[in-house]
PDB file of C-alpha atoms in Angstrom:
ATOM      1  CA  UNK L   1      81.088  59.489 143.183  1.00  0.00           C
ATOM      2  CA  UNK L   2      83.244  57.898 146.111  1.00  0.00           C
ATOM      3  CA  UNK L   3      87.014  58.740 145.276  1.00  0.00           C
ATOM      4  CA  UNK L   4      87.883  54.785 145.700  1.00  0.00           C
ATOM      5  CA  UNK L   5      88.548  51.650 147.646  1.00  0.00           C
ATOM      6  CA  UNK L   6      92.276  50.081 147.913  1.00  0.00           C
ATOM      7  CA  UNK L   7      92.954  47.049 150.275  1.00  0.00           C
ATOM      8  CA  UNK L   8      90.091  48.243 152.447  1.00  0.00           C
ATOM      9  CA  UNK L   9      90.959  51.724 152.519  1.00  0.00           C
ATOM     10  CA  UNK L  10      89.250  54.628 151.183  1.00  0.00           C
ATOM     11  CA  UNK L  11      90.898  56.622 149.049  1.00  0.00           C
ATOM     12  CA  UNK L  12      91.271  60.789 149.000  1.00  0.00           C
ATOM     13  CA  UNK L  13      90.085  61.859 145.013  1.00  0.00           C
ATOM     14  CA  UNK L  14      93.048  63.139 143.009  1.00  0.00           C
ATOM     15  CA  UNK L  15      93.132  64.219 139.477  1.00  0.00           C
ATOM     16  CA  UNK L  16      94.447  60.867 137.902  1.00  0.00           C
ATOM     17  CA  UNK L  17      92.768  58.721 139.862  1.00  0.00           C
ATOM     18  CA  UNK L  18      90.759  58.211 136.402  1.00  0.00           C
ATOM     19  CA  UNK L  19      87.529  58.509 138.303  1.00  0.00           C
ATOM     20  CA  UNK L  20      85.012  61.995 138.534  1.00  0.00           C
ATOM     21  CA  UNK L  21      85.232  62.837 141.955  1.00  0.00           C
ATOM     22  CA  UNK L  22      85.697  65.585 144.215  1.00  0.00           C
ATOM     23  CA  UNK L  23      85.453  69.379 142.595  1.00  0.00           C
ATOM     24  CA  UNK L  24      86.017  67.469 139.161  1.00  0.00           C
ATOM     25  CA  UNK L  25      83.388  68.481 136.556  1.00  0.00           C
ATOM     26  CA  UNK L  26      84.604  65.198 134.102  1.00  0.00           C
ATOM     27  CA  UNK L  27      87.187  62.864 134.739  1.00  0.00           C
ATOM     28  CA  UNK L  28      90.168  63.988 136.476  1.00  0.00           C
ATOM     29  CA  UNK L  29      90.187  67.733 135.242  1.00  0.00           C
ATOM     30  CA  UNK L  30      87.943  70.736 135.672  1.00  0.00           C
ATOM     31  CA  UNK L  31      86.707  71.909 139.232  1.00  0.00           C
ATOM     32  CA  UNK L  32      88.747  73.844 141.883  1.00  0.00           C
ATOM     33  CA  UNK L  33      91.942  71.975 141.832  1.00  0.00           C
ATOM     34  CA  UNK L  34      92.582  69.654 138.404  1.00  0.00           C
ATOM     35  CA  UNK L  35      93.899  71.037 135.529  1.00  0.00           C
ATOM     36  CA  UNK L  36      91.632  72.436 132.778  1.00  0.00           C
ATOM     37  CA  UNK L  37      89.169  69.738 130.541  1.00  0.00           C
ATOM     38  CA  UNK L  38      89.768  69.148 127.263  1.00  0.00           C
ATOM     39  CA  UNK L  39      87.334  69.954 124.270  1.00  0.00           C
ATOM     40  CA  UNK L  40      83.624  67.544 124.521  1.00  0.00           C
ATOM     41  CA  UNK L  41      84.205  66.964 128.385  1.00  0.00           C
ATOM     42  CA  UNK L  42      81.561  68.129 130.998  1.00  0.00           C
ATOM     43  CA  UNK L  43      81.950  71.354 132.480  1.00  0.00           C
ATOM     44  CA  UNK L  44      80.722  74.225 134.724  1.00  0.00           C
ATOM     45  CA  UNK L  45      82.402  77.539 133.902  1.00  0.00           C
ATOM     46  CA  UNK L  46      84.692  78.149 131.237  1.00  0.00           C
ATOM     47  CA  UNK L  47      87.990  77.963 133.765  1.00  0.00           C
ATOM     48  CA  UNK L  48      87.105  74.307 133.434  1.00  0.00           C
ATOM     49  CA  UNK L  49      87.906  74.386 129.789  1.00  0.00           C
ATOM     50  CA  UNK L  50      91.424  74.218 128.370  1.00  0.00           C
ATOM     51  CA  UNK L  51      89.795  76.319 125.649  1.00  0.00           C
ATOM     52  CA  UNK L  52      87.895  78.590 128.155  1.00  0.00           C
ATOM     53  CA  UNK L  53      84.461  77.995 126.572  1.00  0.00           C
ATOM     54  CA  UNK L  54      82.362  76.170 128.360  1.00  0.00           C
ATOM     55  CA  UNK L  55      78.527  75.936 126.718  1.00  0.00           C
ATOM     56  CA  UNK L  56      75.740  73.917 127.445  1.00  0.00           C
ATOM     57  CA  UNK L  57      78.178  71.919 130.200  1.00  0.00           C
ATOM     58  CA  UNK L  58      80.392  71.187 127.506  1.00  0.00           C
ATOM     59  CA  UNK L  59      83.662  72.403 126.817  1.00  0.00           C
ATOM     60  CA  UNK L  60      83.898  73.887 123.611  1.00  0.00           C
ATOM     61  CA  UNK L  61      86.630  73.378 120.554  1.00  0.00           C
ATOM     62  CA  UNK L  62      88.110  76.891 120.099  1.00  0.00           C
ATOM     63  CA  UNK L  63      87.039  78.288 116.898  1.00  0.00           C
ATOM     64  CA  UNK L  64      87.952  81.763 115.017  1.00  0.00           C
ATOM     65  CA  UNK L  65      84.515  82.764 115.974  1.00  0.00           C
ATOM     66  CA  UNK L  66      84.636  82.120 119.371  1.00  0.00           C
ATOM     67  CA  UNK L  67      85.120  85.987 120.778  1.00  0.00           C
ATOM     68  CA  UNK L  68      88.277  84.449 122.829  1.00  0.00           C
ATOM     69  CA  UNK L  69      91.803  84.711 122.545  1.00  0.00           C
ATOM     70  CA  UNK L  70      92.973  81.031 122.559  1.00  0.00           C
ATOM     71  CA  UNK L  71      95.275  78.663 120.413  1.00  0.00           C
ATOM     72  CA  UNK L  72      97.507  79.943 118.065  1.00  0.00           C
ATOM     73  CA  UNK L  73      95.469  83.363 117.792  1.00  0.00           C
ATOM     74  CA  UNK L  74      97.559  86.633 118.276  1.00  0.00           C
ATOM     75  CA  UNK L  75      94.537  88.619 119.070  1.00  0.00           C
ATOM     76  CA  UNK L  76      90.933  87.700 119.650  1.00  0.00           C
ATOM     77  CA  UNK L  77      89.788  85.860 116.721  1.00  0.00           C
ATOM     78  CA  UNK L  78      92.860  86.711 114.175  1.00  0.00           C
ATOM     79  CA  UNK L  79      96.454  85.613 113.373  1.00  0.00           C
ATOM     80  CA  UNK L  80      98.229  82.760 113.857  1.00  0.00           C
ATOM     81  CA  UNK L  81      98.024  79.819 111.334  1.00  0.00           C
ATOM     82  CA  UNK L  82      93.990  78.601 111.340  1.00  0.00           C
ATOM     83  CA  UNK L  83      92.547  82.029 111.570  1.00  0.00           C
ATOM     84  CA  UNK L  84      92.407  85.556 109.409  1.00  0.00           C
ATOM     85  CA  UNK L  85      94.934  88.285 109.630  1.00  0.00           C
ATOM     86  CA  UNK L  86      94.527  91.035 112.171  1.00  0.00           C
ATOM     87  CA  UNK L  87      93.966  94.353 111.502  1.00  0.00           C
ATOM     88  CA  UNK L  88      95.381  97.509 112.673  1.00  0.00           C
ATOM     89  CA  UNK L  89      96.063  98.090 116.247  1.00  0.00           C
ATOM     90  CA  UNK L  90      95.422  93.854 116.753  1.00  0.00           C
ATOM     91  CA  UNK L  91      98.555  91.671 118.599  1.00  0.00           C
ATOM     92  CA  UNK L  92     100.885  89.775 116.329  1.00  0.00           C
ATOM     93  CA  UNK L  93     104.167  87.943 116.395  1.00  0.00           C
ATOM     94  CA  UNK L  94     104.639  87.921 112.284  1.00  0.00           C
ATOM     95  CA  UNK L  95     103.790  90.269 109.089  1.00  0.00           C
ATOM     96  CA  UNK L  96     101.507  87.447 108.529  1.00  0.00           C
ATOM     97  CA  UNK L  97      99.392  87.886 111.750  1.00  0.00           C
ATOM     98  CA  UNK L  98      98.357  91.122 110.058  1.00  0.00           C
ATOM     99  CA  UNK L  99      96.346  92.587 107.118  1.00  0.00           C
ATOM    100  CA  UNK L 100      98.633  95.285 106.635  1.00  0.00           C
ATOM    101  CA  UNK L 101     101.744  92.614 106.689  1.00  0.00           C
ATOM    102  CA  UNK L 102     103.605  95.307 108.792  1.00  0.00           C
ATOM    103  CA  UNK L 103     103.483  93.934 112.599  1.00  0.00           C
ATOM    104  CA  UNK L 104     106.179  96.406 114.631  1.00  0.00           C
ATOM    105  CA  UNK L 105     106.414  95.787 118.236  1.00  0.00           C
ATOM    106  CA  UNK L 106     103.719  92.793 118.145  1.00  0.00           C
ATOM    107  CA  UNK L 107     101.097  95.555 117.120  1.00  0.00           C
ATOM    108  CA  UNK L 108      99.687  95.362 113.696  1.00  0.00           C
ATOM    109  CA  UNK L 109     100.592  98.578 112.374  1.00  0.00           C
ATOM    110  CA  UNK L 110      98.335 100.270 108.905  1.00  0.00           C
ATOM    111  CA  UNK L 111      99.712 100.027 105.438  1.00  0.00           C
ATOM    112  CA  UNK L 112     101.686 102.890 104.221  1.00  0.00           C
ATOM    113  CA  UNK L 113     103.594 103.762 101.185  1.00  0.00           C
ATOM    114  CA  UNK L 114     106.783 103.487 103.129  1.00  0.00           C
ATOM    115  CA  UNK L 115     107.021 100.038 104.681  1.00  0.00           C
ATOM    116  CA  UNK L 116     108.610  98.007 102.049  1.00  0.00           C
ATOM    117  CA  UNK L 117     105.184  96.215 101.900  1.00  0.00           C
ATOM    118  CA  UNK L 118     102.784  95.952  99.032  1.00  0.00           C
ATOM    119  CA  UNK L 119      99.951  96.001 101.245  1.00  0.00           C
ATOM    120  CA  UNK L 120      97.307  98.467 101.516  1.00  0.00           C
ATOM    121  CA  UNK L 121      95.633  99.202  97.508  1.00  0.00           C
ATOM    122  CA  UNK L 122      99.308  99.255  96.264  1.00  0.00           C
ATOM    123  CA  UNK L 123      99.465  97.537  93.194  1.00  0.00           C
ATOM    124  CA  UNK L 124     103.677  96.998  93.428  1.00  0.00           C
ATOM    125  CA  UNK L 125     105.918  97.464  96.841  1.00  0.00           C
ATOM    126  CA  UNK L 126     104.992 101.001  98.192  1.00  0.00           C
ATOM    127  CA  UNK L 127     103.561 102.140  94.740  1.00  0.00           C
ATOM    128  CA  UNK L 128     100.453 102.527  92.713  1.00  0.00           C
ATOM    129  CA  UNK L 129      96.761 102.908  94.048  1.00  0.00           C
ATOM    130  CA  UNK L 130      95.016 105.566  95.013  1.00  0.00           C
ATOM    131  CA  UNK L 131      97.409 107.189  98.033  1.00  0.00           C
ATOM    132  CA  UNK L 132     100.960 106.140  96.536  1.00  0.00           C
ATOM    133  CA  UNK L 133     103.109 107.101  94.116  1.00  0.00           C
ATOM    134  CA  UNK L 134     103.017 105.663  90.501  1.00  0.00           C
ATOM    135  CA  UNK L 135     105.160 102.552  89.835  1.00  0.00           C
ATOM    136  CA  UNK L 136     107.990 102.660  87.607  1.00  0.00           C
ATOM    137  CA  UNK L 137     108.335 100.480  84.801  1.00  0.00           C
ATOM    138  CA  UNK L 138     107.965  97.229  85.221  1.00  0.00           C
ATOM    139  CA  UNK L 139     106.128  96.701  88.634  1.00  0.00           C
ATOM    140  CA  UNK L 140     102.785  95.555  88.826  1.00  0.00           C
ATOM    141  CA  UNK L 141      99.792  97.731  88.255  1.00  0.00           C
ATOM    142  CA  UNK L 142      96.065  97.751  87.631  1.00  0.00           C
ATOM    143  CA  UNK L 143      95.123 100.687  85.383  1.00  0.00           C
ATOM    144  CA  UNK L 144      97.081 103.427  83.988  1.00  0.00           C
ATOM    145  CA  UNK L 145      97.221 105.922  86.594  1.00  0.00           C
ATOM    146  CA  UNK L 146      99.318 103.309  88.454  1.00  0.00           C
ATOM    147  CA  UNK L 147     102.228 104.290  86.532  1.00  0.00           C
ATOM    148  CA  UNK L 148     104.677 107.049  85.820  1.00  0.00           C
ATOM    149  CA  UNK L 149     104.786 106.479  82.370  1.00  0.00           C
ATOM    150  CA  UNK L 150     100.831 106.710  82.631  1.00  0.00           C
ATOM    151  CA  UNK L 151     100.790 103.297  80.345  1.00  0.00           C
ATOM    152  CA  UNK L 152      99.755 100.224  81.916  1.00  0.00           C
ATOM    153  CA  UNK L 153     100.310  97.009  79.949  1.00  0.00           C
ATOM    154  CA  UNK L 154      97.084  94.680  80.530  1.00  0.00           C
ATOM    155  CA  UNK L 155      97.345  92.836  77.197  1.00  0.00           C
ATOM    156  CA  UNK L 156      98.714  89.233  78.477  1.00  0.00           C
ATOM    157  CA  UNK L 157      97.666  89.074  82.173  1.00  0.00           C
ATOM    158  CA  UNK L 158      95.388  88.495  84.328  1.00  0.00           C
ATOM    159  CA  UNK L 159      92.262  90.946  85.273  1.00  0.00           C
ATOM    160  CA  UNK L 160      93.418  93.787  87.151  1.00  0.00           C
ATOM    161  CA  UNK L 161      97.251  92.678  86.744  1.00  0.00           C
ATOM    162  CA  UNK L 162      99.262  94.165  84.560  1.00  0.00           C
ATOM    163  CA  UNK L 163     102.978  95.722  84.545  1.00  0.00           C
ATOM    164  CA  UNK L 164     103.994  99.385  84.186  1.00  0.00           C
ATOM    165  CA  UNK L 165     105.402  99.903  80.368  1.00  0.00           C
ATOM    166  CA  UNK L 166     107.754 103.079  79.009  1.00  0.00           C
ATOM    167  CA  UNK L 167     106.289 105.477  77.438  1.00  0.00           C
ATOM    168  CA  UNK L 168     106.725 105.595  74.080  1.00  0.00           C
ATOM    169  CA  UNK L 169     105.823 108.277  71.356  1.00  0.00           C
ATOM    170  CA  UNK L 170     102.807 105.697  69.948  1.00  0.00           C
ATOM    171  CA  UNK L 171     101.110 105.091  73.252  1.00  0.00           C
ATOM    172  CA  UNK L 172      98.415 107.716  72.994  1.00  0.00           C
ATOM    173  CA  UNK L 173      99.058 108.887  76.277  1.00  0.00           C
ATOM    174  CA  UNK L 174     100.861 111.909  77.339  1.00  0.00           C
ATOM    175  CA  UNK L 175     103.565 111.369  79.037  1.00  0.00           C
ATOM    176  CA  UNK L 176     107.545 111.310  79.539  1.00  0.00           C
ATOM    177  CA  UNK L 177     108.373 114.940  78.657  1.00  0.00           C
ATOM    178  CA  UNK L 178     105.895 114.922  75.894  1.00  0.00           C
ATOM    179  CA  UNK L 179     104.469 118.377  74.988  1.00  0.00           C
ATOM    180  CA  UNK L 180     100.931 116.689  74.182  1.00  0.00           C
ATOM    181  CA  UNK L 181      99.815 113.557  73.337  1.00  0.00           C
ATOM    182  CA  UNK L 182     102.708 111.424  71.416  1.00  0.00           C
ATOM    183  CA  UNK L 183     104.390 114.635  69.952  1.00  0.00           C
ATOM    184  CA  UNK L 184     107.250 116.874  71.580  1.00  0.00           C
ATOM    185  CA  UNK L 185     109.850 116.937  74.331  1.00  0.00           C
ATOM    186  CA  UNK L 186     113.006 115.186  74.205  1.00  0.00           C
ATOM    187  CA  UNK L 187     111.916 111.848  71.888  1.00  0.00           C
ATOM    188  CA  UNK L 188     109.202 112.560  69.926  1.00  0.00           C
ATOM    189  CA  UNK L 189     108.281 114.533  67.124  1.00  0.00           C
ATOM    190  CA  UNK L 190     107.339 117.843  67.179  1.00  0.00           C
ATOM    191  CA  UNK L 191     103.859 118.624  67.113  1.00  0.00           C
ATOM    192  CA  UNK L 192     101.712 119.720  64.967  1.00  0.00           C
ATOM    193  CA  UNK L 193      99.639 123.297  64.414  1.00  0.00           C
ATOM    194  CA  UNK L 194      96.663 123.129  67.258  1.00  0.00           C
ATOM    195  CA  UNK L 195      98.996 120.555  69.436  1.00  0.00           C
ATOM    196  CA  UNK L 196     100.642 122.017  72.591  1.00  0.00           C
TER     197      UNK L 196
END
């Protein structure tokens, strides 16, 4: 395309001369020189793409599937607001860039019991699952072995919630400083012949 007559003069293409012309792949952007097309305009190579995806001669919307690190994304494909969390070892600006929740030094760091996170399996903040300590009662937990008491209160919640409960000598458990099941230590009552 010509870049354009004025008054009888012809005109050098620029990019906003609202015309495709010169290195230009679509109107006024792409190419060489103009700045970068937007998303659905005509391309070569993915520098001519704001986005950097250029397919089929048409630059691309960026996606969370696109294998690029564009938009709001901390890392390829993760963080930021439309996309999933990043795992461990991934870029992020915010605990909510990451899995884990812990991002330290714009690196998404792993869950551990110690970073004031319930992240990870934890059932409650740095407690319960299978690698941390019990819970205490109170927190949050998912099955008995959760908790210190070793008694995890299901009844009124939701599937796999529930909330760490004291022992007590009725719980059938063993636990607190109880010699066996519901009978000795401290609280309860002493147990009977054949009981610890």
């Amino acid at each position: 395309t010509s870049p354009g007559v004025v008054g009888g003069v012809c005109l050098a293409a620029s990019c906003s001369d609202k015309r495709r012309n010169g290195h230009e792949t679509d109107v006024d952007c792409g190419g060489e020189v103009c700045r970068p097309c937007a998303a659905s305009k005509t391309c070569r190579l993915p520098r001519d793409c704001s986005t950097g995806l250029c397919q089929n001669n048409l630059c691309l919307a960026p996606s969370c599937t696109d294998g690029l690190k564009n938009e709001d994304e901390t890392d390829v494909d993760c963080g930021g607001i439309p996309c999933l969390s990043c795992g461990d070892g991934k870029a992020c600006s915010s605990y909510t860039d990451c899995s884990s929740l812990v991002c330290e030094n714009d690196v998404c760091q792993a869950a551990s019991c110690e970073d004031e996170m319930a992240n990870g399996d934890e059932t409650d903040l740095n407690c319960g699952g299978r690698t941390c300590p019990p819970c205490t009662e109170g927190q949050m937990c998912a099955e008995n072995s959760d908790c210190v008491s070793k008694v995890c209160n299901t009844e009124w919640a939701e599937a796999g919630e529930g909330f760490c409960a004291r022992a007590t000598c009725s719980d059938q458990k063993r636990n607190g400083d109880e010699a066996d099941v519901d009978c000795g230590g401290s609280h309860c009552t002493a147990c009977k012949v054949g009981e610890k």
